[in-house]
Amino acid sequence: MAQALAQNSFLSGGNATYIAEIFAQYLTDPASVDPSWAAFFAGLDDDARAVLGELKGASWSRARTKIIGAEDPAAAPAKGAKAPVKGGKPANDGAISIETLQAAARDSIHAMMLIRTYRIRGHLEATLDPLGLEPPKPVSDLSIEYHGFTAADLDRPIYVGGALGFETATLRDIVARCRAVYSRTIGVEYMHIQDPDQRLWIQQRIEGETENTTDFTQRGKKAIFERLVAAEGMERFLDKKYTGTKRFGLEGGETLIPAIEQVLKRGSQLGLEEVVLGMPHRGRLNVLTNVMLKPFKALFSEFQGNSASPDDVEGSGDVKYHLGTSADREFDGKMVHLSLTANPSHLEAVDPVVVGKVRAKQEQRGDTDRTKVMAMLLHGDAAFAGQGLVAETLALAELRGYRTGGTIHFIVNNQIGFTTAPSYSRFTPYPSDLAKAVQAPIFHVNGDDPEAVVHASRIAIEFRMMFKRDVVIDIVCYRRHGHNEGDEPAFTQPLMYRKIATHPTTRQIYEDRLAAEGVQTKAEAEAEVNRFFEYLEQEFEASKSYKPNKADWLEGKWTGLKTAPDDDRRGKTSVELDVLKEVGLGLTKYPDGFNVNRKIVRQLEAKRQAIETGEGIDWATAEALAFGTLLVEGVPVRLSGQDAGRGTFSQRHSVLIDQDTEARFEPLNNLRPEGKQSRYEVIDSPLAEASVLGFDYGYSLAEPHALTLWEGQFGDFVNGAQVIIDQFICSAESKWLRMSGLVMLLPHGYEGQGPEHSSARPERFLQLCAEDNMQICNLTTPANYFHALRRQIRRDFRKPLIIMTPKSLLRLKACQSSLADFAPGSSFHRVLGNEGELVAGDAVKRVVICTGKVYYDLAAEREKRGLKDVAIVRLEQIYPFPKTKLADELAKYPNADVVWCQEEPENQGAWFFVDRRIEGTLTAINHKTKRPVYVGRVAAAAPATGLLKRHNQEQAGLVNAALTVG
């Protein structure tokens, strides 16, 4: 048949090549071709011109390049020539007229336009909804009439140059192949991808004789069925044993399980060794048991109210469908390590955390081509379309400091949110449309066609491993119960749930299909179901005596680390003077011929003098010393944030830019020869807080032996990342036994710059403090900052550290330290006692306790007034509250009254947190003063005034009140 069609087509073989050559020549010089061809090409619209280039398929681009770039004029056809082909001979002995060829070319172009339209929009006619609530409507531009054909043309041969696996085919066969590939139970969106290699790869992978299917063996089909039996059986068993108990089951979306299995199996064949998963609560128990291999008896024990951790492990714990775990899986002799990241009910908050963990694991493995470790994220349809963190995480995918080589995204598309129908939650056809922004290919698949789902998953992982890009598999399914198993969904979606009530399960549908194909009998299928239920019954009995024997939080990279002790936890943070000088002087060096900005040269010279003299170490130099000394000790440092390389206030300059070439030089990576120090990575992040903070938090989970820092451009920018702080940073150790040593740097201080960039909202962090969950500092000396950073690594436990970093203090002469303050004998100070001459301790009339920048305002005014009976005590670490050290300081002044002074309004800042704690400390030492008095701005809705004059008045007033006894 194909031979007969080829013989009957005027546009086959050499004639197609000829037209390609003529078109290429026309594009170079329209006047160089026969006027009739020029008129023909000029009459084509843009789409027709685009598809003309596809008449010879993948070979066209090479032919066109060859013609356009030909040095031999004889390589291009002469003006007015008739159909020259190889060797310059006209096809069919020159008997075919230009008019005939043009007519054939026009048919081919229109047929290719039809094929191209299917490639772009064929998914709109695919049968994707298992429930059939809204059957696909005919799409006008997918009809043959739209492209200039009639029914009379259906059996006429048309040349399509290899498209769909055809050289020449009838229109009937072309349409049938298009519908089979693009409009069956898989709808593919990939034509939005700009990279031609990626588009062509997908096109060749799905078009052709297999018609976008996999010809599974009987063994393969049975394996899919077994996975469906396990996915459905686990949910049915739980429903039977714990009727009405929340589990957020996977019923209706069971094909997710064989889909994940296919990604893991095929991925392992392509070099994948580790996968980090993140997912919401829907289907989590199924993934935990059927993918992560968590023992069913452990899950049943938790349903009986028992803890997932041993009895001696403290913490709040969490509900079953938020917990994570890890496992090793073997696929055809290849091991893949899996870890499922714990996740709160903020459905997409885990996304950046997962990719951050993947980045750290890739660096640990030296996985520079990003093949060994991969992220897999599971989403609900409403969450993927609605949650901003999805877009933020997608936006990180191709950025230098956050690249992980592509994530596999599964959307479990239940076609509903909690009770919200898609028409109320988005205006686009699919929840996945957001992914087009990052040019990810998208596979929409009917969840009741397990083979199609597994087939699409296989293509997805192959694409990811080939091109290192994100891929989305949108499994269109349904939710058999309500949002949870005690919910009544018919209140809001009566028609959908009337349909679901009579709809067979995916396992039943596939069971019937396999029986019809003769793969297995119904009896064999039922026997498989019964075997699985018997196994679950055994596990259920075993659960009654099940006890978890260990917690997994201090294993792997965390081996050797411990829970936090009750001592002062100073750690060994001082550094030998010779190392300090080596690092300090190294910070000031750059290559010969490297043209550094003159202003920065002056800054580097000032650093050099400070290091050489040992005096005048400012905040930025102290930070660089902390980083550099850790690097030469073998500790990697990762700092990311908005404008982190230069520093928001032009203070850091850890990346030098050549003023002529814009070449980059990082002194911290050149302190010692290559291989003699660890790597410093500083990344200017996108203008996003939640995703970047989540990413760096995830990085810190996987790499406890690196100093990982996130910096806000201004402290109040952290507002945009509150969900990461609330759900992970402050509570993950208690909920999920997951430590983190992440450092958050938040510029904070009242300099009259208005309400938006004054406060890093310390009150919010302090409100979250309990159970020794994190550290909150508002430091006043560069040396203390140095020790606080090094302390994060130089102890045998990890806690998040939140530092209110300064702005105006960065260049304040009074805010400097001596090199001796970093050297042996020095350490971090949670409380700094009074500096300066005072009367005898029992004659001191007032103690002012403060934290942060306001200290320097108080100290300057006290000196100006010559006050000797007012002591100023600095609370450098606010949490954990240093009650013992504070008590020692207050005991020095037994007759003084005590005030707390802060810049922030009364309802903000640290006052509400420290009030009763200072009171408790005073009571404990039986101090004359029983309660501190508040001095600061009055309570306010906004953090600060926007008027500089008013700010100055307020600041002078609170300083005066703090220093005026009585």
PDB file of N, CA, C and O in Angstrom, residues 434-488:
ATOM      1  N   LEU A 434       0.181  26.159  34.256  1.00  0.00           N
ATOM      2  CA  LEU A 434       1.264  26.959  34.819  1.00  0.00           C
ATOM      3  C   LEU A 434       2.633  26.453  34.368  1.00  0.00           C
ATOM      4  O   LEU A 434       3.570  27.237  34.172  1.00  0.00           O
ATOM      5  N   ALA A 435       2.763  25.148  34.178  1.00  0.00           N
ATOM      6  CA  ALA A 435       4.059  24.563  33.834  1.00  0.00           C
ATOM      7  C   ALA A 435       4.526  24.951  32.438  1.00  0.00           C
ATOM      8  O   ALA A 435       5.708  24.801  32.117  1.00  0.00           O
ATOM      9  N   LYS A 436       3.618  25.445  31.613  1.00  0.00           N
ATOM     10  CA  LYS A 436       4.037  25.889  30.280  1.00  0.00           C
ATOM     11  C   LYS A 436       4.996  27.071  30.375  1.00  0.00           C
ATOM     12  O   LYS A 436       5.806  27.293  29.470  1.00  0.00           O
ATOM     13  N   ALA A 437       4.896  27.818  31.448  1.00  0.00           N
ATOM     14  CA  ALA A 437       5.767  28.982  31.613  1.00  0.00           C
ATOM     15  C   ALA A 437       7.234  28.591  31.657  1.00  0.00           C
ATOM     16  O   ALA A 437       8.100  29.379  31.282  1.00  0.00           O
ATOM     17  N   VAL A 438       7.533  27.377  32.122  1.00  0.00           N
ATOM     18  CA  VAL A 438       8.921  26.920  32.157  1.00  0.00           C
ATOM     19  C   VAL A 438       9.173  25.889  31.067  1.00  0.00           C
ATOM     20  O   VAL A 438      10.171  25.174  31.094  1.00  0.00           O
ATOM     21  N   GLN A 439       8.271  25.824  30.100  1.00  0.00           N
ATOM     22  CA  GLN A 439       8.407  24.964  28.924  1.00  0.00           C
ATOM     23  C   GLN A 439       8.562  23.495  29.286  1.00  0.00           C
ATOM     24  O   GLN A 439       9.328  22.753  28.654  1.00  0.00           O
ATOM     25  N   ALA A 440       7.833  23.071  30.310  1.00  0.00           N
ATOM     26  CA  ALA A 440       7.832  21.660  30.673  1.00  0.00           C
ATOM     27  C   ALA A 440       6.837  20.920  29.792  1.00  0.00           C
ATOM     28  O   ALA A 440       5.715  21.394  29.582  1.00  0.00           O
ATOM     29  N   PRO A 441       7.189  19.755  29.260  1.00  0.00           N
ATOM     30  CA  PRO A 441       6.189  18.952  28.561  1.00  0.00           C
ATOM     31  C   PRO A 441       5.146  18.436  29.542  1.00  0.00           C
ATOM     32  O   PRO A 441       5.463  18.155  30.706  1.00  0.00           O
ATOM     33  N   ILE A 442       3.921  18.314  29.063  1.00  0.00           N
ATOM     34  CA  ILE A 442       2.808  17.922  29.936  1.00  0.00           C
ATOM     35  C   ILE A 442       2.072  16.753  29.295  1.00  0.00           C
ATOM     36  O   ILE A 442       1.658  16.825  28.132  1.00  0.00           O
ATOM     37  N   PHE A 443       1.900  15.696  30.070  1.00  0.00           N
ATOM     38  CA  PHE A 443       1.173  14.522  29.609  1.00  0.00           C
ATOM     39  C   PHE A 443      -0.116  14.405  30.423  1.00  0.00           C
ATOM     40  O   PHE A 443      -0.067  14.164  31.634  1.00  0.00           O
ATOM     41  N   HIS A 444      -1.254  14.616  29.769  1.00  0.00           N
ATOM     42  CA  HIS A 444      -2.550  14.412  30.405  1.00  0.00           C
ATOM     43  C   HIS A 444      -2.982  12.975  30.127  1.00  0.00           C
ATOM     44  O   HIS A 444      -2.982  12.538  28.972  1.00  0.00           O
ATOM     45  N   VAL A 445      -3.354  12.232  31.171  1.00  0.00           N
ATOM     46  CA  VAL A 445      -3.667  10.821  30.990  1.00  0.00           C
ATOM     47  C   VAL A 445      -4.935  10.459  31.753  1.00  0.00           C
ATOM     48  O   VAL A 445      -5.144  10.905  32.882  1.00  0.00           O
ATOM     49  N   ASN A 446      -5.763   9.659  31.129  1.00  0.00           N
ATOM     50  CA  ASN A 446      -6.968   9.138  31.768  1.00  0.00           C
ATOM     51  C   ASN A 446      -6.553   8.134  32.838  1.00  0.00           C
ATOM     52  O   ASN A 446      -5.929   7.110  32.545  1.00  0.00           O
ATOM     53  N   GLY A 447      -6.905   8.420  34.080  1.00  0.00           N
ATOM     54  CA  GLY A 447      -6.478   7.580  35.185  1.00  0.00           C
ATOM     55  C   GLY A 447      -7.060   6.191  35.176  1.00  0.00           C
ATOM     56  O   GLY A 447      -6.560   5.306  35.873  1.00  0.00           O
ATOM     57  N   ASP A 448      -8.113   5.953  34.394  1.00  0.00           N
ATOM     58  CA  ASP A 448      -8.691   4.615  34.301  1.00  0.00           C
ATOM     59  C   ASP A 448      -8.037   3.780  33.203  1.00  0.00           C
ATOM     60  O   ASP A 448      -8.497   2.680  32.916  1.00  0.00           O
ATOM     61  N   ASP A 449      -7.002   4.315  32.580  1.00  0.00           N
ATOM     62  CA  ASP A 449      -6.222   3.548  31.595  1.00  0.00           C
ATOM     63  C   ASP A 449      -4.813   3.368  32.156  1.00  0.00           C
ATOM     64  O   ASP A 449      -3.898   4.140  31.855  1.00  0.00           O
ATOM     65  N   PRO A 450      -4.616   2.339  32.977  1.00  0.00           N
ATOM     66  CA  PRO A 450      -3.322   2.193  33.660  1.00  0.00           C
ATOM     67  C   PRO A 450      -2.150   2.066  32.704  1.00  0.00           C
ATOM     68  O   PRO A 450      -1.061   2.577  32.984  1.00  0.00           O
ATOM     69  N   GLU A 451      -2.349   1.399  31.590  1.00  0.00           N
ATOM     70  CA  GLU A 451      -1.238   1.241  30.652  1.00  0.00           C
ATOM     71  C   GLU A 451      -0.835   2.582  30.053  1.00  0.00           C
ATOM     72  O   GLU A 451       0.349   2.851  29.836  1.00  0.00           O
ATOM     73  N   ALA A 452      -1.810   3.427  29.791  1.00  0.00           N
ATOM     74  CA  ALA A 452      -1.492   4.759  29.271  1.00  0.00           C
ATOM     75  C   ALA A 452      -0.742   5.579  30.312  1.00  0.00           C
ATOM     76  O   ALA A 452       0.201   6.311  29.987  1.00  0.00           O
ATOM     77  N   VAL A 453      -1.150   5.463  31.567  1.00  0.00           N
ATOM     78  CA  VAL A 453      -0.483   6.201  32.640  1.00  0.00           C
ATOM     79  C   VAL A 453       0.964   5.743  32.790  1.00  0.00           C
ATOM     80  O   VAL A 453       1.893   6.558  32.904  1.00  0.00           O
ATOM     81  N   VAL A 454       1.181   4.443  32.767  1.00  0.00           N
ATOM     82  CA  VAL A 454       2.540   3.910  32.895  1.00  0.00           C
ATOM     83  C   VAL A 454       3.372   4.296  31.671  1.00  0.00           C
ATOM     84  O   VAL A 454       4.551   4.658  31.788  1.00  0.00           O
ATOM     85  N   HIS A 455       2.772   4.239  30.496  1.00  0.00           N
ATOM     86  CA  HIS A 455       3.458   4.630  29.267  1.00  0.00           C
ATOM     87  C   HIS A 455       3.901   6.092  29.338  1.00  0.00           C
ATOM     88  O   HIS A 455       5.055   6.429  29.038  1.00  0.00           O
ATOM     89  N   ALA A 456       3.005   6.976  29.745  1.00  0.00           N
ATOM     90  CA  ALA A 456       3.347   8.402  29.848  1.00  0.00           C
ATOM     91  C   ALA A 456       4.430   8.621  30.894  1.00  0.00           C
ATOM     92  O   ALA A 456       5.330   9.466  30.714  1.00  0.00           O
ATOM     93  N   SER A 457       4.378   7.871  31.980  1.00  0.00           N
ATOM     94  CA  SER A 457       5.392   8.009  33.031  1.00  0.00           C
ATOM     95  C   SER A 457       6.760   7.582  32.528  1.00  0.00           C
ATOM     96  O   SER A 457       7.781   8.182  32.885  1.00  0.00           O
ATOM     97  N   ARG A 458       6.772   6.575  31.706  1.00  0.00           N
ATOM     98  CA  ARG A 458       8.041   6.101  31.124  1.00  0.00           C
ATOM     99  C   ARG A 458       8.648   7.180  30.223  1.00  0.00           C
ATOM    100  O   ARG A 458       9.846   7.479  30.305  1.00  0.00           O
ATOM    101  N   ILE A 459       7.824   7.772  29.378  1.00  0.00           N
ATOM    102  CA  ILE A 459       8.319   8.837  28.504  1.00  0.00           C
ATOM    103  C   ILE A 459       8.823  10.008  29.348  1.00  0.00           C
ATOM    104  O   ILE A 459       9.852  10.623  29.047  1.00  0.00           O
ATOM    105  N   ALA A 460       8.088  10.322  30.414  1.00  0.00           N
ATOM    106  CA  ALA A 460       8.448  11.466  31.252  1.00  0.00           C
ATOM    107  C   ALA A 460       9.835  11.301  31.867  1.00  0.00           C
ATOM    108  O   ALA A 460      10.655  12.229  31.841  1.00  0.00           O
ATOM    109  N   ILE A 461      10.109  10.128  32.422  1.00  0.00           N
ATOM    110  CA  ILE A 461      11.409   9.947  33.059  1.00  0.00           C
ATOM    111  C   ILE A 461      12.513   9.895  32.008  1.00  0.00           C
ATOM    112  O   ILE A 461      13.624  10.395  32.220  1.00  0.00           O
ATOM    113  N   GLU A 462      12.226   9.351  30.840  1.00  0.00           N
ATOM    114  CA  GLU A 462      13.230   9.342  29.777  1.00  0.00           C
ATOM    115  C   GLU A 462      13.556  10.766  29.329  1.00  0.00           C
ATOM    116  O   GLU A 462      14.725  11.096  29.098  1.00  0.00           O
ATOM    117  N   PHE A 463      12.530  11.594  29.205  1.00  0.00           N
ATOM    118  CA  PHE A 463      12.746  12.986  28.819  1.00  0.00           C
ATOM    119  C   PHE A 463      13.571  13.712  29.875  1.00  0.00           C
ATOM    120  O   PHE A 463      14.521  14.432  29.564  1.00  0.00           O
ATOM    121  N   ARG A 464      13.190  13.530  31.133  1.00  0.00           N
ATOM    122  CA  ARG A 464      13.913  14.208  32.208  1.00  0.00           C
ATOM    123  C   ARG A 464      15.390  13.803  32.222  1.00  0.00           C
ATOM    124  O   ARG A 464      16.279  14.629  32.363  1.00  0.00           O
ATOM    125  N   MET A 465      15.657  12.511  32.063  1.00  0.00           N
ATOM    126  CA  MET A 465      17.040  12.048  32.110  1.00  0.00           C
ATOM    127  C   MET A 465      17.828  12.486  30.879  1.00  0.00           C
ATOM    128  O   MET A 465      19.047  12.668  30.946  1.00  0.00           O
ATOM    129  N   MET A 466      17.144  12.684  29.763  1.00  0.00           N
ATOM    130  CA  MET A 466      17.808  13.123  28.546  1.00  0.00           C
ATOM    131  C   MET A 466      18.092  14.620  28.581  1.00  0.00           C
ATOM    132  O   MET A 466      19.209  15.073  28.286  1.00  0.00           O
ATOM    133  N   PHE A 467      17.082  15.424  28.953  1.00  0.00           N
ATOM    134  CA  PHE A 467      17.197  16.875  28.811  1.00  0.00           C
ATOM    135  C   PHE A 467      17.337  17.620  30.134  1.00  0.00           C
ATOM    136  O   PHE A 467      17.519  18.832  30.140  1.00  0.00           O
ATOM    137  N   LYS A 468      17.197  16.931  31.261  1.00  0.00           N
ATOM    138  CA  LYS A 468      17.359  17.543  32.588  1.00  0.00           C
ATOM    139  C   LYS A 468      16.382  18.700  32.786  1.00  0.00           C
ATOM    140  O   LYS A 468      16.754  19.774  33.254  1.00  0.00           O
ATOM    141  N   ARG A 469      15.128  18.458  32.426  1.00  0.00           N
ATOM    142  CA  ARG A 469      14.090  19.475  32.557  1.00  0.00           C
ATOM    143  C   ARG A 469      12.896  18.905  33.311  1.00  0.00           C
ATOM    144  O   ARG A 469      12.662  17.688  33.348  1.00  0.00           O
ATOM    145  N   ASP A 470      12.094  19.795  33.894  1.00  0.00           N
ATOM    146  CA  ASP A 470      10.868  19.387  34.569  1.00  0.00           C
ATOM    147  C   ASP A 470       9.896  18.758  33.579  1.00  0.00           C
ATOM    148  O   ASP A 470       9.839  19.146  32.400  1.00  0.00           O
ATOM    149  N   VAL A 471       9.110  17.793  34.068  1.00  0.00           N
ATOM    150  CA  VAL A 471       8.065  17.139  33.280  1.00  0.00           C
ATOM    151  C   VAL A 471       6.839  17.000  34.163  1.00  0.00           C
ATOM    152  O   VAL A 471       6.954  16.756  35.371  1.00  0.00           O
ATOM    153  N   VAL A 472       5.652  17.135  33.569  1.00  0.00           N
ATOM    154  CA  VAL A 472       4.394  17.024  34.318  1.00  0.00           C
ATOM    155  C   VAL A 472       3.565  15.884  33.753  1.00  0.00           C
ATOM    156  O   VAL A 472       3.353  15.804  32.535  1.00  0.00           O
ATOM    157  N   ILE A 473       3.096  14.989  34.641  1.00  0.00           N
ATOM    158  CA  ILE A 473       2.117  13.971  34.276  1.00  0.00           C
ATOM    159  C   ILE A 473       0.829  14.299  35.023  1.00  0.00           C
ATOM    160  O   ILE A 473       0.789  14.246  36.259  1.00  0.00           O
ATOM    161  N   ASP A 474      -0.189  14.664  34.284  1.00  0.00           N
ATOM    162  CA  ASP A 474      -1.479  15.070  34.842  1.00  0.00           C
ATOM    163  C   ASP A 474      -2.424  13.872  34.755  1.00  0.00           C
ATOM    164  O   ASP A 474      -3.000  13.594  33.702  1.00  0.00           O
ATOM    165  N   ILE A 475      -2.551  13.134  35.859  1.00  0.00           N
ATOM    166  CA  ILE A 475      -3.414  11.950  35.889  1.00  0.00           C
ATOM    167  C   ILE A 475      -4.842  12.408  36.185  1.00  0.00           C
ATOM    168  O   ILE A 475      -5.167  12.774  37.331  1.00  0.00           O
ATOM    169  N   VAL A 476      -5.672  12.404  35.177  1.00  0.00           N
ATOM    170  CA  VAL A 476      -7.055  12.852  35.347  1.00  0.00           C
ATOM    171  C   VAL A 476      -7.854  11.694  35.933  1.00  0.00           C
ATOM    172  O   VAL A 476      -8.027  10.652  35.298  1.00  0.00           O
ATOM    173  N   CYS A 477      -8.322  11.867  37.153  1.00  0.00           N
ATOM    174  CA  CYS A 477      -8.995  10.790  37.854  1.00  0.00           C
ATOM    175  C   CYS A 477     -10.183  11.354  38.627  1.00  0.00           C
ATOM    176  O   CYS A 477     -10.880  12.245  38.132  1.00  0.00           O
ATOM    177  N   TYR A 478     -10.411  10.886  39.830  1.00  0.00           N
ATOM    178  CA  TYR A 478     -11.509  11.398  40.655  1.00  0.00           C
ATOM    179  C   TYR A 478     -11.227  11.027  42.095  1.00  0.00           C
ATOM    180  O   TYR A 478     -10.275  10.280  42.389  1.00  0.00           O
ATOM    181  N   ARG A 479     -12.018  11.547  42.994  1.00  0.00           N
ATOM    182  CA  ARG A 479     -11.872  11.281  44.431  1.00  0.00           C
ATOM    183  C   ARG A 479     -13.128  10.546  44.871  1.00  0.00           C
ATOM    184  O   ARG A 479     -14.220  11.109  44.859  1.00  0.00           O
ATOM    185  N   ARG A 480     -12.984   9.290  45.220  1.00  0.00           N
ATOM    186  CA  ARG A 480     -14.176   8.469  45.479  1.00  0.00           C
ATOM    187  C   ARG A 480     -14.950   8.931  46.697  1.00  0.00           C
ATOM    188  O   ARG A 480     -16.178   8.828  46.738  1.00  0.00           O
ATOM    189  N   HIS A 481     -14.283   9.426  47.707  1.00  0.00           N
ATOM    190  CA  HIS A 481     -14.962   9.927  48.906  1.00  0.00           C
ATOM    191  C   HIS A 481     -14.871  11.452  48.925  1.00  0.00           C
ATOM    192  O   HIS A 481     -14.421  12.073  47.970  1.00  0.00           O
ATOM    193  N   GLY A 482     -15.269  12.046  50.037  1.00  0.00           N
ATOM    194  CA  GLY A 482     -15.143  13.487  50.176  1.00  0.00           C
ATOM    195  C   GLY A 482     -13.703  13.870  50.455  1.00  0.00           C
ATOM    196  O   GLY A 482     -12.781  13.069  50.307  1.00  0.00           O
ATOM    197  N   HIS A 483     -13.520  15.119  50.867  1.00  0.00           N
ATOM    198  CA  HIS A 483     -12.162  15.587  51.157  1.00  0.00           C
ATOM    199  C   HIS A 483     -11.492  14.668  52.172  1.00  0.00           C
ATOM    200  O   HIS A 483     -10.310  14.371  52.070  1.00  0.00           O
ATOM    201  N   ASN A 484     -12.228  14.228  53.158  1.00  0.00           N
ATOM    202  CA  ASN A 484     -11.761  13.151  54.015  1.00  0.00           C
ATOM    203  C   ASN A 484     -12.892  12.141  54.130  1.00  0.00           C
ATOM    204  O   ASN A 484     -14.006  12.369  53.662  1.00  0.00           O
ATOM    205  N   GLU A 485     -12.589  11.017  54.764  1.00  0.00           N
ATOM    206  CA  GLU A 485     -13.532   9.907  54.720  1.00  0.00           C
ATOM    207  C   GLU A 485     -14.794  10.148  55.545  1.00  0.00           C
ATOM    208  O   GLU A 485     -15.761   9.389  55.430  1.00  0.00           O
ATOM    209  N   GLY A 486     -14.817  11.219  56.342  1.00  0.00           N
ATOM    210  CA  GLY A 486     -16.027  11.547  57.089  1.00  0.00           C
ATOM    211  C   GLY A 486     -16.838  12.653  56.458  1.00  0.00           C
ATOM    212  O   GLY A 486     -17.864  13.069  56.994  1.00  0.00           O
ATOM    213  N   ASP A 487     -16.393  13.130  55.305  1.00  0.00           N
ATOM    214  CA  ASP A 487     -17.020  14.271  54.640  1.00  0.00           C
ATOM    215  C   ASP A 487     -18.101  13.779  53.673  1.00  0.00           C
ATOM    216  O   ASP A 487     -17.994  12.682  53.125  1.00  0.00           O
ATOM    217  N   GLU A 488     -19.120  14.597  53.441  1.00  0.00           N
ATOM    218  CA  GLU A 488     -20.182  14.251  52.491  1.00  0.00           C
ATOM    219  C   GLU A 488     -20.032  15.107  51.241  1.00  0.00           C
ATOM    220  O   GLU A 488     -20.423  16.276  51.224  1.00  0.00           O
TER     221      GLU A 488
END
